CSV table of C-alpha atoms and ligand atoms in Angstrom, one decimal:
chain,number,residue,atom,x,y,z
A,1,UNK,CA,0.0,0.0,0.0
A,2,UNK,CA,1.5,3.6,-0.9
A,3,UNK,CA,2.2,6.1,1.8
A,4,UNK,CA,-0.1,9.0,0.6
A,5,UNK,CA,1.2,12.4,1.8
A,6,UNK,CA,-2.2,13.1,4.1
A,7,UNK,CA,-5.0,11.5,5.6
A,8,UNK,CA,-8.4,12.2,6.7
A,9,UNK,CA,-9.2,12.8,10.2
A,10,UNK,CA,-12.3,10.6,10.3
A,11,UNK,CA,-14.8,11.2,13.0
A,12,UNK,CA,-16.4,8.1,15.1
A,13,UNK,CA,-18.7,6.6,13.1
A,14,UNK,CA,-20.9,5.5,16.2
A,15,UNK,CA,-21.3,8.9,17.4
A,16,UNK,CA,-21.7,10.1,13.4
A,17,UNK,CA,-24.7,8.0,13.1
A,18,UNK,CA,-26.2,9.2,16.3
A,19,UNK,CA,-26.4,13.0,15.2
A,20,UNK,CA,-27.2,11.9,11.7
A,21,UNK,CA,-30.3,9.9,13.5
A,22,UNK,CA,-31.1,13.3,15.1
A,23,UNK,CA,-31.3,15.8,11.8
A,24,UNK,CA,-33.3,12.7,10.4
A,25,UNK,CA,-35.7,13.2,13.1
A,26,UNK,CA,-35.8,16.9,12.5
A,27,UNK,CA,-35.7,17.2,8.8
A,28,UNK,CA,-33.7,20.3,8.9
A,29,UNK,CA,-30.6,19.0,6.7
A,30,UNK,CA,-29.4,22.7,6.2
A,31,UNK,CA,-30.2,26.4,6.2
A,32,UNK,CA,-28.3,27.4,9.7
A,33,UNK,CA,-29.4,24.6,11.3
A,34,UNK,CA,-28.5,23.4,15.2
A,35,UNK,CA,-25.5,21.9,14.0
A,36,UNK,CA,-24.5,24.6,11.8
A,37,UNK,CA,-24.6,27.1,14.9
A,38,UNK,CA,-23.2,24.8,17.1
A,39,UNK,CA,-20.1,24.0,14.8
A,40,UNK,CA,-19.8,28.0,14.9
A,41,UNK,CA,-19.8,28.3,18.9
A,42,UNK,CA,-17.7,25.6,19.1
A,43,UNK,CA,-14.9,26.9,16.8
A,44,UNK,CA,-15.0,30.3,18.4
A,45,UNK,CA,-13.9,28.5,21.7
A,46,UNK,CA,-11.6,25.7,20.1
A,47,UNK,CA,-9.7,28.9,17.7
A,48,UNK,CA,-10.1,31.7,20.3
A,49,UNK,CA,-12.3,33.7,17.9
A,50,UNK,CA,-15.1,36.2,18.6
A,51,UNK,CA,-17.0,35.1,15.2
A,52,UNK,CA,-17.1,32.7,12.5
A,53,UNK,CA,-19.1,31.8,9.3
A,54,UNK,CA,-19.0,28.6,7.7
A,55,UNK,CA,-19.2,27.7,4.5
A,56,UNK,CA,-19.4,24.9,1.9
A,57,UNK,CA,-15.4,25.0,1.1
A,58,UNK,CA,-12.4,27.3,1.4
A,59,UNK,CA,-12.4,28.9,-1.8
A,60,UNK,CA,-15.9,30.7,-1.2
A,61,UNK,CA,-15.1,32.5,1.5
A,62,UNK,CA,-11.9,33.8,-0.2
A,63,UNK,CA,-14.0,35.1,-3.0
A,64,UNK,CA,-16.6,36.3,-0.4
A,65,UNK,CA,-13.3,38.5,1.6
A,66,UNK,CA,-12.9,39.9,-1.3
A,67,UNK,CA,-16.7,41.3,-2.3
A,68,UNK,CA,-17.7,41.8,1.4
A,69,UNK,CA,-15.0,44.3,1.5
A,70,UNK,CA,-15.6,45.6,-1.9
A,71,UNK,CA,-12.1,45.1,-3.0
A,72,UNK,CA,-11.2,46.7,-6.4
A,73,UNK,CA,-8.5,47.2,-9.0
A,74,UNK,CA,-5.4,45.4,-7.3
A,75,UNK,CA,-4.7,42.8,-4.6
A,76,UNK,CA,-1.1,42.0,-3.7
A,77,UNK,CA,-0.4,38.6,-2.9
A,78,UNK,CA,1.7,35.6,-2.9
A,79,UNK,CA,2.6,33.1,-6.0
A,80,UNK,CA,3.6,30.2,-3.2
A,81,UNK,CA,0.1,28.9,-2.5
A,82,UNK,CA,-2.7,27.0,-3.7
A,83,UNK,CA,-3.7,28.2,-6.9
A,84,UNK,CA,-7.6,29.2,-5.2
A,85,UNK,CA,-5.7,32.2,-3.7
A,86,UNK,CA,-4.8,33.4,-6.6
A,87,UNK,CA,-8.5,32.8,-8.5
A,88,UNK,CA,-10.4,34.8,-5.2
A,89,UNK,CA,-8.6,37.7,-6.6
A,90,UNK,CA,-9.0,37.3,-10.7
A,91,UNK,CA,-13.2,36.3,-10.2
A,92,UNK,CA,-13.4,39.6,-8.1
A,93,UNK,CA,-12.3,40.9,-11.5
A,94,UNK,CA,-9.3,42.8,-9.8
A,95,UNK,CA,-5.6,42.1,-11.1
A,96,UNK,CA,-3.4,39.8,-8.8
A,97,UNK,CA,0.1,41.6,-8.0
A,98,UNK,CA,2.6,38.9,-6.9
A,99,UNK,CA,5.4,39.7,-4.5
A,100,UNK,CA,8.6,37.6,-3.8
A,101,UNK,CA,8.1,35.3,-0.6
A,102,UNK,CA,10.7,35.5,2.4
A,103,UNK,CA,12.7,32.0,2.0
A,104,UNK,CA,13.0,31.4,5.6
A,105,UNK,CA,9.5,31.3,6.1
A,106,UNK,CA,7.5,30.8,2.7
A,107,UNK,CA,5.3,33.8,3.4
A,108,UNK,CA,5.0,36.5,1.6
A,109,UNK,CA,8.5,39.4,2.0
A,110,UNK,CA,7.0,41.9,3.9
A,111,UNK,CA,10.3,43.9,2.8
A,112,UNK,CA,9.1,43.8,-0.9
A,113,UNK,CA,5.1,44.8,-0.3
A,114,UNK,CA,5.4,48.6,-0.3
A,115,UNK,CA,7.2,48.5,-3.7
A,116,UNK,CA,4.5,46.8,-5.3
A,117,UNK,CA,2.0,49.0,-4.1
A,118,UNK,CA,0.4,51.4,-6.5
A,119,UNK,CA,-2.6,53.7,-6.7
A,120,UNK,CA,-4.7,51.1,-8.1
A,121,UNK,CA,-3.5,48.8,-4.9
A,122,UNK,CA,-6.4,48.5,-2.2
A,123,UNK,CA,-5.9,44.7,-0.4
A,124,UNK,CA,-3.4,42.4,0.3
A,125,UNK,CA,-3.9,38.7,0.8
A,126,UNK,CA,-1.3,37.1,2.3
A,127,UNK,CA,-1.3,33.2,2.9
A,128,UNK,CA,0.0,31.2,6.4
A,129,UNK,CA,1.8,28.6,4.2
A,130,UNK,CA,1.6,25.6,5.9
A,131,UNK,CA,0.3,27.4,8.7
A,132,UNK,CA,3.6,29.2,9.7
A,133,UNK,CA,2.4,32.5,10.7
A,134,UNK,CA,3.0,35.8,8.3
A,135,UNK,CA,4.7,38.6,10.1
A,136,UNK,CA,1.1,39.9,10.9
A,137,UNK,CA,2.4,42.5,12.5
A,138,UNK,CA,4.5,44.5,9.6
A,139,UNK,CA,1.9,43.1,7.0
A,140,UNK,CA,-0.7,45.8,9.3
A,141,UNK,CA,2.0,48.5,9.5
A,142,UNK,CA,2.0,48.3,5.9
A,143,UNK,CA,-1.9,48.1,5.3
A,144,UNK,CA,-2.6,51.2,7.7
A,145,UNK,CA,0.2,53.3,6.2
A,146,UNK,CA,-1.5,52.9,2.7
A,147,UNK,CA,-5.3,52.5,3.8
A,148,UNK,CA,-5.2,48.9,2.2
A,149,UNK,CA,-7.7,45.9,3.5
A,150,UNK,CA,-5.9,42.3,4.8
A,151,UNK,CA,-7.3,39.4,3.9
A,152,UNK,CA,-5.3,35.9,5.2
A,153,UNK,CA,-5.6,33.2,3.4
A,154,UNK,CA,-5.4,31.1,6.5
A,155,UNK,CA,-6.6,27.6,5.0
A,156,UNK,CA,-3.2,26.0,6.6
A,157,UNK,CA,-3.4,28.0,10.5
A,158,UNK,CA,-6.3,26.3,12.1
A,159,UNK,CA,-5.2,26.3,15.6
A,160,UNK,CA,-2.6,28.6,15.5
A,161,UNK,CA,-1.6,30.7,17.9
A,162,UNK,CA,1.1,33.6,18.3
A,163,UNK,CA,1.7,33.7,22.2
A,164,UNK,CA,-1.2,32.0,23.1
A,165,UNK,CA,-3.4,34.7,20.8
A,166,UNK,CA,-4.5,32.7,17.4
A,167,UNK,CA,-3.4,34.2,14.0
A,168,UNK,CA,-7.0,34.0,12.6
A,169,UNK,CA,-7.7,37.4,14.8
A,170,UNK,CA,-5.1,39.2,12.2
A,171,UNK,CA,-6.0,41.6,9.5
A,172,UNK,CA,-9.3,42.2,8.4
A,173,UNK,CA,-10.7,39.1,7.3
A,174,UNK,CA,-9.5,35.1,7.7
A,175,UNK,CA,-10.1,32.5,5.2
A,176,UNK,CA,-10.1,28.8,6.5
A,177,UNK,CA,-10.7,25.5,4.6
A,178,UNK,CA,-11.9,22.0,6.0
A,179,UNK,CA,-11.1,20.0,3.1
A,180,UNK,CA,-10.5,16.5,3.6
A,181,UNK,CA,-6.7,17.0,3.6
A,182,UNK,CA,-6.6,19.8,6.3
A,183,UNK,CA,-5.8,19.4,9.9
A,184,UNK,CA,-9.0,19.5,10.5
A,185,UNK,CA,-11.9,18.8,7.9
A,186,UNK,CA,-15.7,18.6,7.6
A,187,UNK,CA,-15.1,16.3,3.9
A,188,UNK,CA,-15.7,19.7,2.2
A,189,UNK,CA,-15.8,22.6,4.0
A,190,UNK,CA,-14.2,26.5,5.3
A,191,UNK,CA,-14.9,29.1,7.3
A,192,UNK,CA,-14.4,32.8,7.3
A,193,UNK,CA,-13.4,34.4,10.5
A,194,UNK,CA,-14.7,38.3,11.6
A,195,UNK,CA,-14.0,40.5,14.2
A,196,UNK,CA,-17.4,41.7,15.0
A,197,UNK,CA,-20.7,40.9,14.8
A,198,UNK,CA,-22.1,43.5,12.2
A,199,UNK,CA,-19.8,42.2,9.6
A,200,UNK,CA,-20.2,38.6,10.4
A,201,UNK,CA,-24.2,39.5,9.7
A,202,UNK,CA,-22.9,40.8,6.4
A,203,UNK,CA,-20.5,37.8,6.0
A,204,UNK,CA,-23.5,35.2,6.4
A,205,UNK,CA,-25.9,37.4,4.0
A,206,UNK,CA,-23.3,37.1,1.4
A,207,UNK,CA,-22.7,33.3,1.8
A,208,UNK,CA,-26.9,32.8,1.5
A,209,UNK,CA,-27.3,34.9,-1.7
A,210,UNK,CA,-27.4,38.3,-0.1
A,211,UNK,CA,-30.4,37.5,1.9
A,212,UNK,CA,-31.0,39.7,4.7
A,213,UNK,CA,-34.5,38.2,5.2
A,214,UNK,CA,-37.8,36.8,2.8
A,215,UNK,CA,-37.5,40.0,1.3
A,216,UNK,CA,-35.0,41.7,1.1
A,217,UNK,CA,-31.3,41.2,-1.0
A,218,UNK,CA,-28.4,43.1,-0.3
A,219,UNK,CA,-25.5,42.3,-1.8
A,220,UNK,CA,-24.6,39.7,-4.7
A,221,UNK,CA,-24.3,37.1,-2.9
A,222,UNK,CA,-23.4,33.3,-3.0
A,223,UNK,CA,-24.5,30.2,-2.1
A,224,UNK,CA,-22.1,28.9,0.3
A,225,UNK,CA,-23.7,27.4,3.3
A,226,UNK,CA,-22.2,24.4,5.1
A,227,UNK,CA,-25.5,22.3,5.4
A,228,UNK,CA,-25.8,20.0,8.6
A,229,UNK,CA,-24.4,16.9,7.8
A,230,UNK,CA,-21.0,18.1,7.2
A,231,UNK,CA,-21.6,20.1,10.5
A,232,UNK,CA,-22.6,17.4,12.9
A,233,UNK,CA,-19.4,15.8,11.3
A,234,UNK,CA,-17.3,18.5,12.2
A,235,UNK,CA,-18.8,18.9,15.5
A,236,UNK,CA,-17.3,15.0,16.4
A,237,UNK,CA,-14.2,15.7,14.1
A,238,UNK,CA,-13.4,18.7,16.5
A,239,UNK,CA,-12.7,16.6,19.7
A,240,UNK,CA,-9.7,14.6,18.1
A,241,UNK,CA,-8.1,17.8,16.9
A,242,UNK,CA,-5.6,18.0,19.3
A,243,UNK,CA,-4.7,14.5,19.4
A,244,UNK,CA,-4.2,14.6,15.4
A,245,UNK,CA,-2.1,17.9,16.3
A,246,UNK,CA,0.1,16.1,18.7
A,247,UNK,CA,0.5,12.9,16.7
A,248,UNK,CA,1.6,15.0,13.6
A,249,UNK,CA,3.9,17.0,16.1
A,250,UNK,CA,5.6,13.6,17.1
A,251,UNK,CA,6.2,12.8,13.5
A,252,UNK,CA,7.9,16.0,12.5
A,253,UNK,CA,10.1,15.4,15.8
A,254,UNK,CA,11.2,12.5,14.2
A,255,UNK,CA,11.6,13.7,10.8
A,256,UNK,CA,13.2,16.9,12.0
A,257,UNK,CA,15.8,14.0,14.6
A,258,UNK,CA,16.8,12.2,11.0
A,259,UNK,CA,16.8,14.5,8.5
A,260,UNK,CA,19.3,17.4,10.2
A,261,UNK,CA,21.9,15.6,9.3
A,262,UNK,CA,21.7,15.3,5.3
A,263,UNK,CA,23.5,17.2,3.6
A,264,UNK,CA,21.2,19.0,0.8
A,265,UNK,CA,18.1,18.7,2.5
A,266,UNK,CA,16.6,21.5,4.8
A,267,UNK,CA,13.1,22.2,6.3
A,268,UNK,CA,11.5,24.1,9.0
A,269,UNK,CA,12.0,24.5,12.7
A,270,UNK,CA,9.1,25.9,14.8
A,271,UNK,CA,9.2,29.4,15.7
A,272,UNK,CA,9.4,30.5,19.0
A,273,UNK,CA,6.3,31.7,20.6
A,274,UNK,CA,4.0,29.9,17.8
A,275,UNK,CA,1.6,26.8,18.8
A,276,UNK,CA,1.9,25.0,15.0
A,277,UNK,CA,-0.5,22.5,13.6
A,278,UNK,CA,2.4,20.6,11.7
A,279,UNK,CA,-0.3,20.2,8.9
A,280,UNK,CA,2.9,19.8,6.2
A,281,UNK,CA,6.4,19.0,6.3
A,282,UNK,CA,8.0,20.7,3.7
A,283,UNK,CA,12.1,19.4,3.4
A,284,UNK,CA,13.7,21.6,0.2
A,285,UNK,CA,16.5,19.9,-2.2
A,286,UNK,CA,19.8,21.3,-2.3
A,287,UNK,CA,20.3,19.5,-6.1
A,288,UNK,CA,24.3,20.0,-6.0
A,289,UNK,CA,25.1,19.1,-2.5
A,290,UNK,CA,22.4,16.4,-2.3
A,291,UNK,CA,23.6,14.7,-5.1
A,292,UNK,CA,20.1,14.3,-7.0
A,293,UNK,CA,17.5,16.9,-8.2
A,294,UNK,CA,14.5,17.2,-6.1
A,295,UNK,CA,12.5,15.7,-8.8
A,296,UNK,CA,14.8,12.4,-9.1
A,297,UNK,CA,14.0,12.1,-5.7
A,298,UNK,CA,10.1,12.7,-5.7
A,299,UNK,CA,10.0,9.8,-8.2
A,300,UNK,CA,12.2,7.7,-6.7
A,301,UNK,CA,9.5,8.2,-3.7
A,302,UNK,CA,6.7,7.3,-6.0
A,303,UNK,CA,8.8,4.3,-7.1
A,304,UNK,CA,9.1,3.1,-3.4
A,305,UNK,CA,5.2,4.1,-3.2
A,306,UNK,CA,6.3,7.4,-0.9
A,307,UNK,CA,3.5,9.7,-2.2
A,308,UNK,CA,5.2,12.8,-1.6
A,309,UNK,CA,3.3,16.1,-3.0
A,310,UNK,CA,5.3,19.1,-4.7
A,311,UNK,CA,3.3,21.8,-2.6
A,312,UNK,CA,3.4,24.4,-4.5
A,313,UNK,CA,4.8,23.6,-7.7
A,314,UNK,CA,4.2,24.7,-10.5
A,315,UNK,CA,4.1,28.5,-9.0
A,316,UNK,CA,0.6,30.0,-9.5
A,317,UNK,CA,2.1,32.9,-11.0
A,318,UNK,CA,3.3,30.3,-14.3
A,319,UNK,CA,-0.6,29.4,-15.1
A,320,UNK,CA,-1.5,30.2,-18.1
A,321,UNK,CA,-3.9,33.1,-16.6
A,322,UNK,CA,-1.2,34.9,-14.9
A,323,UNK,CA,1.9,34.7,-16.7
A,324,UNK,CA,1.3,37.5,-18.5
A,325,UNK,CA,1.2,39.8,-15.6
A,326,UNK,CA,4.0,42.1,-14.9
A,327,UNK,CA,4.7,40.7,-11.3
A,328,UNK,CA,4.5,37.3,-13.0
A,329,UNK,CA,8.0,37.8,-14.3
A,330,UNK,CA,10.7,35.0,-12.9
A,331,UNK,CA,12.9,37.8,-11.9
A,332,UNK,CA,10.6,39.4,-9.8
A,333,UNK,CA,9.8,36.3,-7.9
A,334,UNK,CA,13.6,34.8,-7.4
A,335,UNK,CA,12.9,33.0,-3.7
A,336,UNK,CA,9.3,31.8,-4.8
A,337,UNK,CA,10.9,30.2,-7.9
A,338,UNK,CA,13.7,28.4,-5.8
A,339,UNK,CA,11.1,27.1,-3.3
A,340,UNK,CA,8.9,25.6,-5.8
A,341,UNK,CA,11.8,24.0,-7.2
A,342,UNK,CA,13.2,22.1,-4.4
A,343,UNK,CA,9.9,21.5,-2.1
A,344,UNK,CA,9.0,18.1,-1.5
A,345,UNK,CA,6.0,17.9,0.9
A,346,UNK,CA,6.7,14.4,3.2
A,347,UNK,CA,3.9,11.9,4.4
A,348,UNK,CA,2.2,13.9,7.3
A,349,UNK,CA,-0.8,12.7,9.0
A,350,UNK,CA,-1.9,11.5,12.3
A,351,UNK,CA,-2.2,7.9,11.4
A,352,UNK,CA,1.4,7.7,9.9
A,353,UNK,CA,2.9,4.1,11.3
A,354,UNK,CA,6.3,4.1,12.2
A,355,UNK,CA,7.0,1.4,9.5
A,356,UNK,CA,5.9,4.0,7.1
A,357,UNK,CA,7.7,6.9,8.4
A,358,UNK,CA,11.2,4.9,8.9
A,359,UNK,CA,10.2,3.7,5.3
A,360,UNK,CA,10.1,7.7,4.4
A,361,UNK,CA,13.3,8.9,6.0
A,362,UNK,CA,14.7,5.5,4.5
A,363,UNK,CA,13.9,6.4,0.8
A,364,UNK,CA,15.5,9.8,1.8
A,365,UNK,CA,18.0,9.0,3.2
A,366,UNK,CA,19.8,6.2,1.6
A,367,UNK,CA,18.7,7.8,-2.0
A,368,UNK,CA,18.6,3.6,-3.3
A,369,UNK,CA,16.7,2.7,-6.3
B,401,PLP,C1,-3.8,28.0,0.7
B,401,PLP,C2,-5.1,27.5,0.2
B,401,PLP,N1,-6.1,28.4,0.0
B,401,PLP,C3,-7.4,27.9,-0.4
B,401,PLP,C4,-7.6,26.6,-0.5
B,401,PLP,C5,-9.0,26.2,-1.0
B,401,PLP,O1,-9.7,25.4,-0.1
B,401,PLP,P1,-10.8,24.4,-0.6
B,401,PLP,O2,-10.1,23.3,-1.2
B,401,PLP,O3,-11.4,24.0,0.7
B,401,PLP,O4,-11.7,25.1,-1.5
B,401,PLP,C6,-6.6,25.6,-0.2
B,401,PLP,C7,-6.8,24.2,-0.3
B,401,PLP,O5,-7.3,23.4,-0.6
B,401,PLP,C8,-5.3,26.1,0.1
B,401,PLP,O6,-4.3,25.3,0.4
């Protein structure tokens, strides 16, 4: 059997069938339904929130930052991240402006943000890559100097925290998604998270067609609403979140114990301060002193049946829709190019064996066909 790179936290099917007995009974399968607000309240408390919305998927709510804002002309963001960033921006009809990442984190360079900035500039989504916090901090400094919006893309930061306060309460707008290979998942799902409750009102209006009541539309909205299956899931899925943290914790411990002492190969150490969710583990290829190219050695994985995954490669700023762009350029984007090049994203799930993982470091390790 291959060693697939994630794999889903799966809620007790026991318990799943009792709630699923229970929106039988009621008949109320979605529309904001007792699970729907329950999953809510209980994500405030888990994330230390004051409000969240949920929706159907992560991408939504990125596209939903964006118009509940009303976000025009351009939007600077990263080209190291899932390629839905990048498509928030471009169905909002504004133009994408990509700025270099900062190679010891993967984030966006908060050095480079001001130079991209132009008249035309009003928001800036940056993106948590693999849930290592952005420096949230100058990001803001940045935004209030210039009267520019923040939306995170924070699909990789559920659960975490900068000294003990979580990263989701940054900028003006957070973006989470519960897809099936997240952290945390509800099959399908995301949230948005607000800081109060007049725009959360608007927040849920938009994600139910722009519905204010029977009557009355206010906005173009969306239909975007988790419905109460996938809540009652999440609702179970939510107690075994910090045991799936922990166990993925342990496994970059032991991947972190092996690998520090192979020449060629580097990856991330936690930062100080930061509670991480360990929801990737990232190593990067140094081609000349490893003594084989990053992509000899991701097939050489598949070969062994190590599924590793090339997060993110190809960059999104080399799709066809936004090569063209002037920020697209390969020059502009010199750290972002070398990351894509040399990323390998190892096995990293709570349910990884230790046969598996010592078969992981092995195939690394010992570089044998
Ligand atoms: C950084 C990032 N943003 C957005 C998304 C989109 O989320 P979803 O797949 O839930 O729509 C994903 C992942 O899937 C992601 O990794």
């Amino acid at each position: 059997m291959a060693i697939t790179v994630t794999s889903p936290l799966l809620p007790d099917l026991g318990e799943f069938n009792k709630l699923l007995q229970e929106i039988w009974d009621s008949k109320w399968i979605t529309n904001n339904g007792s699970f729907h607000r329950k999953l809510e309240a209980a994500l405030c408390e888990y994330l230390k929130v004051p409000y969240i919305s949920l929706f159907t998927n992560g991408t939504l709510p990125l596209l939903t930052a964006l118009q509940a804002l009303r976000i025009t002309g351009e939007v600077i963001t990263t080209p190291y991240s899932f390629v839905a960033t990048t498509h928030s921006i471009w169905w909002n009809g504004c133009r994408p402006v990509f700025v270099d990442i900062d190679p010891t984190t993967g984030n966006i360079d908060p050095d480079r943000i001001e130079a991209a900035i132009t008249p035309k500039t009003t928001a800036i989504m940056p993106v948590h890559v693999y849930g290592k916090p952005c420096d949230t901090k100058r990001i803001q400094e940045i935004a209030d100097k210039y009267g520019l919006k923040v939306i995170y893309d924070a699909a990789h930061a559920f659960g975490v925290e900068v000294n003990g306060e979580s990263i989701l309460n940054a900028g003006d707008l957070s973006t989470l998604s519960f897809h099936a290979t997240k952290v945390f998942n509800t099959v399908e799902g995301g949230a948005m998270v607000t800081h109060d409750a007049e725009t959360k009102k608007r927040i849920d209006y938009l994600k139910n067609f722009g519905f204010a009541n029977e009557v009355e539309v206010v906005g173009p909205g969306i239909n975007s609403k988790m419905d109460e299956i996938r809540s009652a899931y999440g609702l179970i899925n939510l107690k075994q979140v910090d045991a799936a943290i922990e166990a993925r914790h342990q496994v970059a411990i032991q991947y972190r114990k092996a690998l520090e002492k192979v020449e060629g190969i580097s990856f991330f150490y936690d930062m100080p301060g930061v509670r991480h969710n360990y929801s990737y583990f990232p190593i990067f290829v140094d081609a000349d002193r490893f003594g084989m190219t990053r992509d000899e050695l991701y097939y050489l994985m598949k070969e062994k049946g190590v599924l590793g995954r090339r997060y993110f490669y190809p960059l999104i700023s080399t799709f066809s829709t936004y090569r063209g762009l002037p920020s697209a350029s390969k020059e502009n984007l010199p750290q972002a190019h070398k990351m894509a090049e040399s990323v390998i994203c190892l096995p990293m799930h709570h349910m990884l064996c230790q046969d598996d993982l010592d078969l992981v470091l092995e195939t690394v390790i010992e570089k044998k066909r």
